[in-house]
């Protein structure tokens, strides 16, 4: 009987009495584990080997786990520093201990929460006191010991305490993975075949130009295709869920009779703020909140509109109108910044500047990026997508706004909206929208809205009602898909598994 070289090596290394894993056999034969697996299945088909499969769990240290194994767990470092400083006698200032323990960044919180959990002592009013525990052994911490055991031994999962492993996993210090382990035993037929003598034939996996031109192809034996072999996982390209949802939002709004607006990401403050009756000394207009650009001011603004807007800021609008009594500077209005909201587009359209005068009724929207100099956290990014929209008609009320939102969010399965009165310099009345997070049950803010004041509409030349809103696309996604950190879908920390596997809800 002729078999391939790998098959022969495998048959010779396998045993009829002892089950060996593919990993073991690969090591013994010096063959690649994938080749051994392939050969094992081929020999199983011939009846010479029996192949068994089971799922085994392995555990490895994450980068953070590896670091704490070397530098010790943050809470142990804090405890050691506290013991050193005499915190078992009298309380020691926390700041000092953090410095002495060399804790920085997120390690501080990690140290504090685990210090409390492990009952090392009290932290009160910024001072640490250690509780007395005569049995405490600084080298006997079970979590630290488990990190040592796991290092370099991914089968340690078999004998470590499950509770400790769960804890380390929830701290993000270890990663558990399931793998299929295949093991092999020689069958009676295999033993007989070996005794009768087997001849190794060199098999060729792929035909090459050399084989063809040299004529060798006619002598070699070709490896058979194994159509049952595990295939490598490949991921096809996929539209990002943020883009998918943005497109769905557009479809829904078009279905509700809206037309799409477009306009610049970097715009004059005039369109971003002044038209919206935002006083020039409003905190949102300082460098704290806005991304100013080092580019020349915007020359082309409609002169008469600039005059009317300035007049609204200085003197107000209507017989009882009153201005802001604060400076208004045309140069500031012309300065260019990244838009902090897409309401700048609404101003361009409502003023007639974008596509000419509009007669009511009209409905417009955009789903576009806005930029804010915020602090990054689980619900805030420096840029995000805003779903802007407005309806221009006679006699609009808050009921119309609520109805529009109810209808819009229903399309995404969100039916428990809550509304809260709010203040915007440009709308009256105004309200914020909230939705319930499907996992945490927390109410999260998903938008802001209102009916434009006459101080906004009169200078624009609009003499009917306009209701308007800005909704956050990313927050809508959080409600739809239940993730808790906006950075799971954006940027370098994004959760690839989530992006690959998330189901598209239609
Ligand atoms: N510009 C507001 C924001 O960014 C949203 C809004 C638009 C509110 C239009 C009212 C009217 O929060």
Coordinates of C-alpha atoms and ligand atoms in Angstrom, one line a residue:
X1 CA 0.0 0.0 0.0
X2 CA 1.3 3.5 -0.9
X3 CA 0.7 6.4 1.4
X4 CA 2.1 9.9 1.5
X5 CA 5.2 10.8 3.6
X6 CA 3.1 12.7 6.2
X7 CA 0.6 9.8 6.4
X8 CA 3.4 7.3 6.9
X9 CA 5.0 9.4 9.6
X10 CA 1.7 9.8 11.3
X11 CA 0.9 6.1 11.2
X12 CA 4.3 5.3 12.7
X13 CA 3.9 7.9 15.5
X14 CA 0.3 7.0 16.3
X15 CA -0.4 4.2 18.8
X16 CA -3.1 1.6 19.1
X17 CA -3.1 1.8 22.9
X18 CA -2.5 5.5 23.6
X19 CA -4.6 8.4 22.2
X20 CA -2.3 11.2 21.0
X21 CA -3.4 14.7 20.1
X22 CA -2.6 16.3 16.8
X23 CA -0.3 18.8 18.6
X24 CA 1.7 15.9 20.1
X25 CA 1.9 14.1 16.8
X26 CA 3.0 17.2 15.0
X27 CA 5.8 17.6 17.4
X28 CA 6.9 14.0 17.3
X29 CA 6.8 13.9 13.5
X30 CA 8.1 17.4 12.9
X31 CA 5.2 18.0 10.5
X32 CA 3.0 21.0 10.4
X33 CA -0.2 20.6 12.6
X34 CA -2.5 21.4 9.7
X35 CA -0.8 18.7 7.5
X36 CA -1.1 16.2 10.4
X37 CA -4.8 17.0 10.7
X38 CA -5.3 16.6 6.9
X39 CA -3.4 13.3 6.9
X40 CA -5.3 12.1 10.0
X41 CA -8.6 12.6 8.2
X42 CA -7.4 10.9 5.1
X43 CA -6.2 7.8 7.1
X44 CA -9.5 7.8 9.0
X45 CA -11.3 7.6 5.6
X46 CA -9.1 4.6 4.8
X47 CA -10.0 3.0 8.1
X48 CA -6.4 3.1 9.4
X49 CA -6.8 5.7 12.1
X50 CA -9.6 6.8 14.5
X51 CA -10.0 10.5 15.0
X52 CA -11.8 11.9 18.0
X53 CA -12.6 15.6 18.6
X54 CA -13.4 17.5 21.8
X55 CA -13.6 21.1 22.7
X56 CA -10.9 22.3 25.1
X57 CA -10.7 25.6 26.9
X58 CA -7.4 27.4 27.1
X59 CA -6.5 30.6 29.0
X60 CA -3.9 33.2 28.3
X61 CA -2.9 36.5 29.9
X62 CA -3.9 39.7 28.2
X63 CA -1.4 42.4 27.8
X64 CA -2.7 44.0 31.0
X65 CA -2.6 40.7 32.8
X66 CA 1.0 40.2 31.7
X67 CA 2.0 43.7 32.9
X68 CA 0.4 43.1 36.4
X69 CA 2.1 39.7 36.6
X70 CA 5.4 41.5 36.2
X71 CA 4.7 44.7 38.2
X72 CA 2.2 43.2 40.6
X73 CA -1.5 43.9 40.8
X74 CA -2.3 47.6 41.5
X75 CA -4.2 46.9 44.7
X76 CA -1.3 44.8 46.0
X77 CA 1.1 47.7 45.3
X78 CA -1.3 50.1 47.0
X79 CA -1.5 47.8 50.0
X80 CA 2.2 47.3 50.2
X81 CA 2.8 51.1 50.1
X82 CA 0.2 51.6 52.8
X83 CA 1.8 48.9 55.0
X84 CA 5.2 50.5 54.4
X85 CA 3.8 54.0 55.4
X86 CA 2.3 52.6 58.6
X87 CA -1.3 52.8 57.6
X88 CA -2.1 50.0 60.0
X89 CA -1.3 52.4 62.8
X90 CA -2.9 55.6 61.6
X91 CA -4.5 56.7 58.3
X92 CA -2.1 57.9 55.5
X93 CA -3.0 60.3 52.8
X94 CA -4.1 58.5 49.6
X95 CA -2.3 60.8 47.2
X96 CA 1.0 60.0 48.8
X97 CA 0.4 56.3 48.7
X98 CA -0.5 56.4 45.0
X99 CA 2.8 58.2 44.3
X100 CA 4.7 55.7 46.4
X101 CA 3.0 52.7 44.8
X102 CA 3.8 54.2 41.3
X103 CA 0.2 54.0 40.3
X104 CA -0.9 56.1 37.3
X105 CA -3.9 56.6 35.0
X106 CA -6.6 53.9 35.2
X107 CA -4.5 51.9 37.7
X108 CA -5.6 54.2 40.4
X109 CA -9.3 53.3 40.1
X110 CA -8.4 49.7 39.7
X111 CA -6.3 49.7 42.8
X112 CA -9.0 51.5 44.9
X113 CA -11.9 49.2 43.9
X114 CA -10.0 46.0 44.4
X115 CA -8.5 47.3 47.6
X116 CA -12.0 47.7 48.9
X117 CA -13.2 44.4 47.4
X118 CA -10.4 42.5 49.0
X119 CA -11.2 44.1 52.4
X120 CA -7.7 45.5 52.9
X121 CA -9.0 48.5 54.7
X122 CA -10.9 51.7 54.6
X123 CA -10.5 54.8 52.4
X124 CA -12.1 57.7 54.0
X125 CA -11.8 61.4 53.2
X126 CA -8.8 60.8 51.0
X127 CA -6.9 58.8 53.7
X128 CA -6.2 55.1 53.8
X129 CA -6.1 52.9 56.9
X130 CA -5.3 49.2 56.8
X131 CA -7.5 46.8 58.7
X132 CA -5.4 44.5 60.8
X133 CA -5.2 40.9 59.4
X134 CA -2.5 38.8 61.1
X135 CA -2.9 36.1 58.5
X136 CA -2.3 38.4 55.5
X137 CA 0.3 37.1 53.2
X138 CA 1.6 39.6 50.6
X139 CA 2.8 36.7 48.4
X140 CA -0.4 34.6 48.8
X141 CA -2.9 36.6 46.8
X142 CA -4.9 34.0 44.8
X143 CA -5.4 36.3 41.8
X144 CA -1.7 37.1 41.6
X145 CA -0.8 33.4 42.0
X146 CA -3.3 32.5 39.2
X147 CA -1.6 35.0 36.9
X148 CA 1.7 33.3 37.6
X149 CA 0.3 29.8 36.9
X150 CA -1.3 30.9 33.6
X151 CA 1.9 32.5 32.3
X152 CA 3.2 30.1 29.7
X153 CA 0.7 27.4 30.5
X154 CA -2.5 27.8 28.6
X155 CA -3.9 24.5 29.9
X156 CA -3.9 25.8 33.5
X157 CA -7.6 26.4 33.0
X158 CA -8.0 22.7 33.9
X159 CA -7.0 23.1 37.5
X160 CA -7.5 26.7 38.4
X161 CA -10.3 27.8 40.7
X162 CA -13.3 28.8 38.4
X163 CA -14.2 31.7 40.6
X164 CA -10.7 33.2 40.4
X165 CA -10.7 32.7 36.6
X166 CA -14.0 34.4 36.3
X167 CA -12.8 37.3 38.3
X168 CA -9.6 37.7 36.3
X169 CA -11.6 37.5 33.1
X170 CA -14.0 40.2 34.3
X171 CA -10.9 42.3 35.2
X172 CA -9.7 41.9 31.6
X173 CA -6.5 40.2 32.7
X174 CA -7.0 36.8 31.1
X175 CA -8.7 35.6 27.9
X176 CA -10.4 32.2 27.6
X177 CA -10.7 30.6 24.3
X178 CA -12.3 27.4 23.1
X179 CA -10.4 25.2 20.6
X180 CA -11.2 21.9 19.0
X181 CA -8.6 19.3 20.0
X182 CA -8.3 16.3 17.7
X183 CA -6.7 13.1 18.9
X184 CA -5.8 10.0 17.1
X185 CA -5.5 6.2 17.7
X186 CA -4.4 3.5 15.4
X187 CA -7.1 1.0 14.4
X188 CA -6.6 -2.7 14.0
X189 CA -6.6 -2.2 10.3
X190 CA -3.9 0.4 10.8
X191 CA -1.8 -2.0 12.8
X192 CA -2.1 -4.7 10.2
X193 CA -1.3 -2.3 7.3
X194 CA 1.9 -1.2 9.2
X195 CA 2.9 -4.8 9.8
X196 CA 2.4 -5.7 6.1
X197 CA 4.6 -2.8 5.2
X198 CA 3.8 0.6 3.7
X199 CA 5.6 2.5 1.1
X200 CA 5.9 6.3 1.2
X201 CA 5.2 8.1 -2.0
X202 CA 6.1 11.7 -2.3
X203 CA 3.0 13.6 -2.9
X204 CA 2.7 17.0 -4.5
X205 CA 0.2 19.5 -3.2
X206 CA 0.3 22.0 -6.1
X207 CA 1.5 21.8 -9.7
X208 CA 4.4 24.1 -10.5
X209 CA 5.9 25.3 -13.9
X210 CA 9.0 23.3 -13.0
X211 CA 7.0 20.1 -12.6
X212 CA 5.4 20.7 -16.0
X213 CA 8.5 21.6 -18.0
X214 CA 10.7 19.0 -16.4
X215 CA 8.1 16.2 -17.2
X216 CA 8.2 15.1 -13.6
X217 CA 4.5 15.6 -13.3
X218 CA 3.9 12.2 -14.8
X219 CA 5.7 10.4 -12.1
X220 CA 4.7 12.2 -8.9
X221 CA 1.6 11.4 -6.8
X222 CA -0.8 14.2 -6.2
X223 CA -2.3 14.8 -2.8
X224 CA -6.1 14.4 -2.8
X225 CA -8.3 17.2 -2.0
X226 CA -9.8 17.0 1.5
X227 CA -13.1 18.7 1.0
X228 CA -13.9 18.3 4.7
X229 CA -10.9 20.2 6.0
X230 CA -11.6 23.2 8.1
X231 CA -11.4 26.3 6.0
X232 CA -9.7 29.5 7.2
X233 CA -12.2 32.1 8.4
X234 CA -12.3 35.0 5.9
X235 CA -14.3 38.1 6.5
X236 CA -15.9 39.9 3.5
X237 CA -16.2 43.6 3.3
X238 CA -19.2 45.0 5.0
X239 CA -20.8 48.4 5.3
X240 CA -20.2 49.9 8.8
X241 CA -23.3 49.9 11.0
X242 CA -23.1 53.6 11.4
X243 CA -23.3 54.1 7.6
X244 CA -26.0 51.5 7.3
X245 CA -28.0 53.3 9.9
X246 CA -27.4 56.7 8.4
X247 CA -28.7 55.4 5.1
X248 CA -31.8 53.9 6.8
X249 CA -32.4 57.2 8.6
X250 CA -32.3 59.0 5.2
X251 CA -34.7 56.5 3.7
X252 CA -37.1 56.9 6.6
X253 CA -37.0 60.7 6.4
X254 CA -37.5 60.7 2.6
X255 CA -40.4 58.3 3.2
X256 CA -41.8 61.0 5.6
X257 CA -41.6 63.6 2.8
X258 CA -38.3 65.3 3.6
X259 CA -35.7 66.5 1.2
X260 CA -31.9 66.4 1.9
X261 CA -29.8 69.5 2.6
X262 CA -26.1 69.8 2.0
X263 CA -23.4 72.3 2.9
X264 CA -20.0 73.0 4.3
X265 CA -18.4 71.2 7.3
X266 CA -16.2 74.3 7.9
X267 CA -18.5 77.4 7.9
X268 CA -18.7 81.0 9.0
X269 CA -19.8 81.5 12.5
X270 CA -22.5 83.6 11.0
X271 CA -24.3 80.5 9.7
X272 CA -23.3 78.3 12.7
X273 CA -24.3 80.7 15.5
X274 CA -25.2 84.3 14.6
X275 CA -28.3 83.4 12.5
X276 CA -29.4 81.3 15.4
X277 CA -29.5 84.3 17.7
X278 CA -26.6 82.8 19.7
X279 CA -25.0 85.8 21.5
X280 CA -21.4 86.2 20.5
X281 CA -20.3 85.8 24.2
X282 CA -22.2 82.5 24.6
X283 CA -19.9 79.9 26.2
X284 CA -20.4 77.5 23.2
X285 CA -18.8 80.1 21.0
X286 CA -15.5 80.2 22.9
X287 CA -12.5 78.1 22.0
X288 CA -13.4 75.7 24.8
X289 CA -16.2 74.3 22.7
X290 CA -15.4 75.0 19.1
X291 CA -12.7 74.1 16.6
X292 CA -11.6 77.4 15.0
X293 CA -9.7 77.1 11.8
X294 CA -6.7 79.1 10.7
X295 CA -8.2 80.2 7.4
X296 CA -9.3 83.5 5.9
X297 CA -12.7 84.8 7.0
X298 CA -15.7 84.1 4.8
X299 CA -16.2 87.0 2.3
X300 CA -19.4 85.9 0.6
X301 CA -22.2 86.4 3.2
X302 CA -25.6 88.0 2.1
X303 CA -25.1 91.7 3.2
X304 CA -28.7 92.4 3.9
X305 CA -29.1 89.2 6.0
X306 CA -25.9 90.2 8.0
X307 CA -27.5 93.5 8.7
X308 CA -30.8 92.0 9.8
X309 CA -29.1 89.4 12.0
X310 CA -26.9 92.1 13.6
X311 CA -30.0 94.2 14.2
X312 CA -31.8 91.3 15.9
X313 CA -28.8 90.8 18.2
X314 CA -28.5 94.5 19.1
X315 CA -32.2 95.5 19.2
X316 CA -34.3 92.3 19.3
X317 CA -37.2 91.6 17.0
X318 CA -40.8 92.9 17.2
X319 CA -42.4 95.7 19.2
X320 CA -41.3 94.1 22.6
X321 CA -38.0 93.0 21.3
X322 CA -34.8 93.5 23.2
X323 CA -31.3 92.8 22.1
X324 CA -28.5 91.2 24.0
X325 CA -26.8 94.4 25.2
X326 CA -23.5 92.7 24.5
X327 CA -20.9 93.3 21.7
X328 CA -21.6 92.1 18.2
X329 CA -18.6 92.0 15.8
X330 CA -19.0 91.3 12.1
X331 CA -15.4 90.0 11.9
X332 CA -16.3 87.2 14.5
X333 CA -19.4 86.4 12.4
X334 CA -17.2 85.9 9.3
X335 CA -14.6 83.7 11.1
X336 CA -14.5 80.1 9.9
X337 CA -14.8 77.1 12.3
X338 CA -15.9 73.4 12.1
X339 CA -19.6 73.3 12.5
X340 CA -20.7 72.2 16.0
X341 CA -24.2 71.4 14.7
X342 CA -25.8 71.1 11.2
X343 CA -28.3 73.8 12.2
X344 CA -25.9 75.9 10.0
X345 CA -27.4 74.1 7.0
X346 CA -30.9 74.8 8.2
X347 CA -30.0 78.5 8.3
X348 CA -28.6 78.5 4.8
X349 CA -31.7 76.8 3.5
X350 CA -34.3 78.8 5.5
X351 CA -32.7 82.1 4.5
X352 CA -33.1 81.2 0.8
X353 CA -29.3 81.4 0.4
X354 CA -28.8 77.7 -0.4
X355 CA -31.5 77.0 -3.1
X356 CA -33.6 80.2 -3.2
X357 CA -36.7 81.3 -1.3
X358 CA -38.9 78.5 0.0
X359 CA -42.7 78.7 0.3
X360 CA -44.4 76.7 3.1
X361 CA -44.9 73.8 3.6
X362 CA -41.4 72.4 3.4
X363 CA -39.5 69.6 5.1
X364 CA -35.7 69.3 5.0
X365 CA -33.1 67.0 6.7
X366 CA -29.4 66.1 6.7
X367 CA -27.5 63.3 8.3
X368 CA -24.0 64.7 8.5
X369 CA -21.0 65.1 10.7
X370 CA -20.5 67.8 13.3
X371 CA -17.5 68.6 15.5
X372 CA -17.3 69.5 19.1
X373 CA -14.4 70.2 21.4
X374 CA -15.8 67.8 24.1
X375 CA -14.0 65.5 26.5
X376 CA -14.0 61.9 25.1
X377 CA -16.0 59.5 27.2
X378 CA -18.4 56.6 26.6
X379 CA -21.1 58.8 25.2
X380 CA -19.1 61.7 23.7
X381 CA -16.8 62.0 20.7
X382 CA -15.1 65.0 19.2
X383 CA -17.1 64.4 16.0
X384 CA -20.4 62.6 15.5
X385 CA -23.3 62.4 13.1
X386 CA -26.3 64.7 13.6
X387 CA -29.7 64.0 12.2
X388 CA -30.8 67.6 11.5
X389 CA -34.3 68.4 10.3
X390 CA -37.0 71.0 10.1
X391 CA -40.6 71.5 9.0
X392 CA -41.8 74.9 7.8
X393 CA -45.6 75.3 8.0
X394 CA -48.4 77.5 9.4
X395 CA -49.4 76.9 13.0
X396 CA -47.0 74.3 14.2
X397 CA -47.0 73.1 17.9
X398 CA -45.1 71.0 20.2
X399 CA -47.6 68.2 19.5
X400 CA -46.4 68.2 15.8
X401 CA -42.8 67.8 16.9
X402 CA -43.6 65.0 19.3
X403 CA -45.7 63.3 16.7
X404 CA -42.9 63.5 14.2
X405 CA -40.4 62.0 16.6
X406 CA -42.7 59.3 17.6
X407 CA -43.3 58.3 14.0
X408 CA -39.6 58.6 13.2
X409 CA -38.2 56.5 16.1
X410 CA -41.0 53.9 15.7
X411 CA -39.3 52.9 12.5
X412 CA -36.3 51.9 14.5
X413 CA -38.2 50.0 17.1
X414 CA -38.0 52.8 19.7
X415 CA -41.3 53.4 21.3
X416 CA -40.6 54.7 24.8
X417 CA -39.4 58.3 24.1
X418 CA -39.4 60.8 26.9
X419 CA -39.4 64.5 26.5
X420 CA -37.9 67.1 28.8
X421 CA -38.3 70.9 28.6
X422 CA -35.0 72.6 27.7
X423 CA -33.5 75.9 26.8
X424 CA -31.9 76.9 23.5
X425 CA -31.2 80.5 22.6
X426 CA -32.8 79.9 19.2
X427 CA -36.0 77.9 20.0
X428 CA -39.0 78.5 22.3
X429 CA -40.3 76.2 23.4
X430 CA -37.5 73.7 23.4
X431 CA -37.2 70.1 24.5
X432 CA -34.7 67.3 24.8
X433 CA -35.5 63.7 23.8
X434 CA -34.5 60.7 25.8
X435 CA -34.7 57.0 25.1
X436 CA -34.1 54.0 27.4
X437 CA -30.9 52.0 26.9
X438 CA -32.0 48.4 26.2
X439 CA -29.2 46.9 28.3
X440 CA -28.7 49.2 31.2
X441 CA -32.2 50.7 31.4
X442 CA -30.6 54.1 31.7
X443 CA -32.3 57.1 30.0
X444 CA -29.9 58.6 27.5
X445 CA -30.3 61.9 25.7
X446 CA -30.8 61.3 22.0
X447 CA -31.7 64.8 20.7
X448 CA -32.6 68.4 21.1
X449 CA -35.4 70.3 19.4
X450 CA -37.8 73.2 19.4
X451 CA -39.7 75.8 17.5
X452 CA -37.6 78.6 16.1
X453 CA -38.0 82.0 17.8
X454 CA -39.0 85.1 15.8
X455 CA -35.5 86.5 16.6
X456 CA -34.2 83.7 14.3
X457 CA -37.1 83.6 11.7
X458 CA -37.7 87.3 11.1
X459 CA -34.1 88.2 9.9
X460 CA -34.2 85.0 7.7
X461 CA -37.4 86.4 6.1
X462 CA -39.6 83.4 7.2
X463 CA -43.1 84.4 8.4
X464 CA -44.6 81.1 9.3
X465 CA -43.6 78.5 11.9
X466 CA -40.6 76.3 11.7
X467 CA -40.0 73.3 14.1
X468 CA -36.5 71.8 14.1
X469 CA -34.2 69.3 15.7
X470 CA -30.8 67.8 15.9
X471 CA -30.7 64.1 16.9
X472 CA -27.5 62.1 17.5
X473 CA -27.1 59.2 15.1
X474 CA -24.6 57.4 17.4
X475 CA -27.1 57.5 20.3
X476 CA -29.8 56.0 18.1
X477 CA -27.4 53.2 17.3
X478 CA -26.8 52.6 21.0
X479 CA -30.5 52.2 21.6
X480 CA -30.9 49.9 18.6
X481 CA -27.9 47.7 19.2
X482 CA -27.4 48.0 23.0
X483 CA -23.7 48.8 23.1
X484 CA -22.7 51.1 25.9
X485 CA -19.6 52.8 24.7
X486 CA -19.7 54.9 21.6
X487 CA -16.0 54.0 21.0
X488 CA -17.1 50.5 20.3
X489 CA -18.2 51.6 16.8
X490 CA -15.8 54.5 16.2
X491 CA -12.1 54.8 16.1
X492 CA -9.1 52.6 16.9
X493 CA -10.7 50.9 20.0
X494 CA -13.8 49.7 18.1
X495 CA -15.1 46.3 18.7
X496 CA -14.5 44.4 15.5
X497 CA -16.6 41.4 16.6
X498 CA -19.6 43.7 17.1
X499 CA -19.1 45.3 13.7
X500 CA -18.7 42.0 12.0
X501 CA -21.5 40.1 13.6
X502 CA -24.2 42.7 14.4
X503 CA -27.4 41.9 12.8
X504 CA -29.0 44.5 10.6
X505 CA -32.5 45.2 11.8
X506 CA -35.0 46.1 9.1
Ligands
LIG1 N1 -28.5 72.5 17.3 C1 -29.1 71.7 18.4 C2 -28.0 70.8 18.9 O1 -27.0 70.6 18.3 C3 -30.2 70.9 17.9 C4 -31.4 71.7 17.5 C5 -31.6 72.0 16.2 C6 -32.3 72.1 18.4 C7 -32.7 72.8 15.8 C8 -33.4 72.9 18.1 C9 -33.6 73.2 16.8 O2 -28.2 70.3 20.0

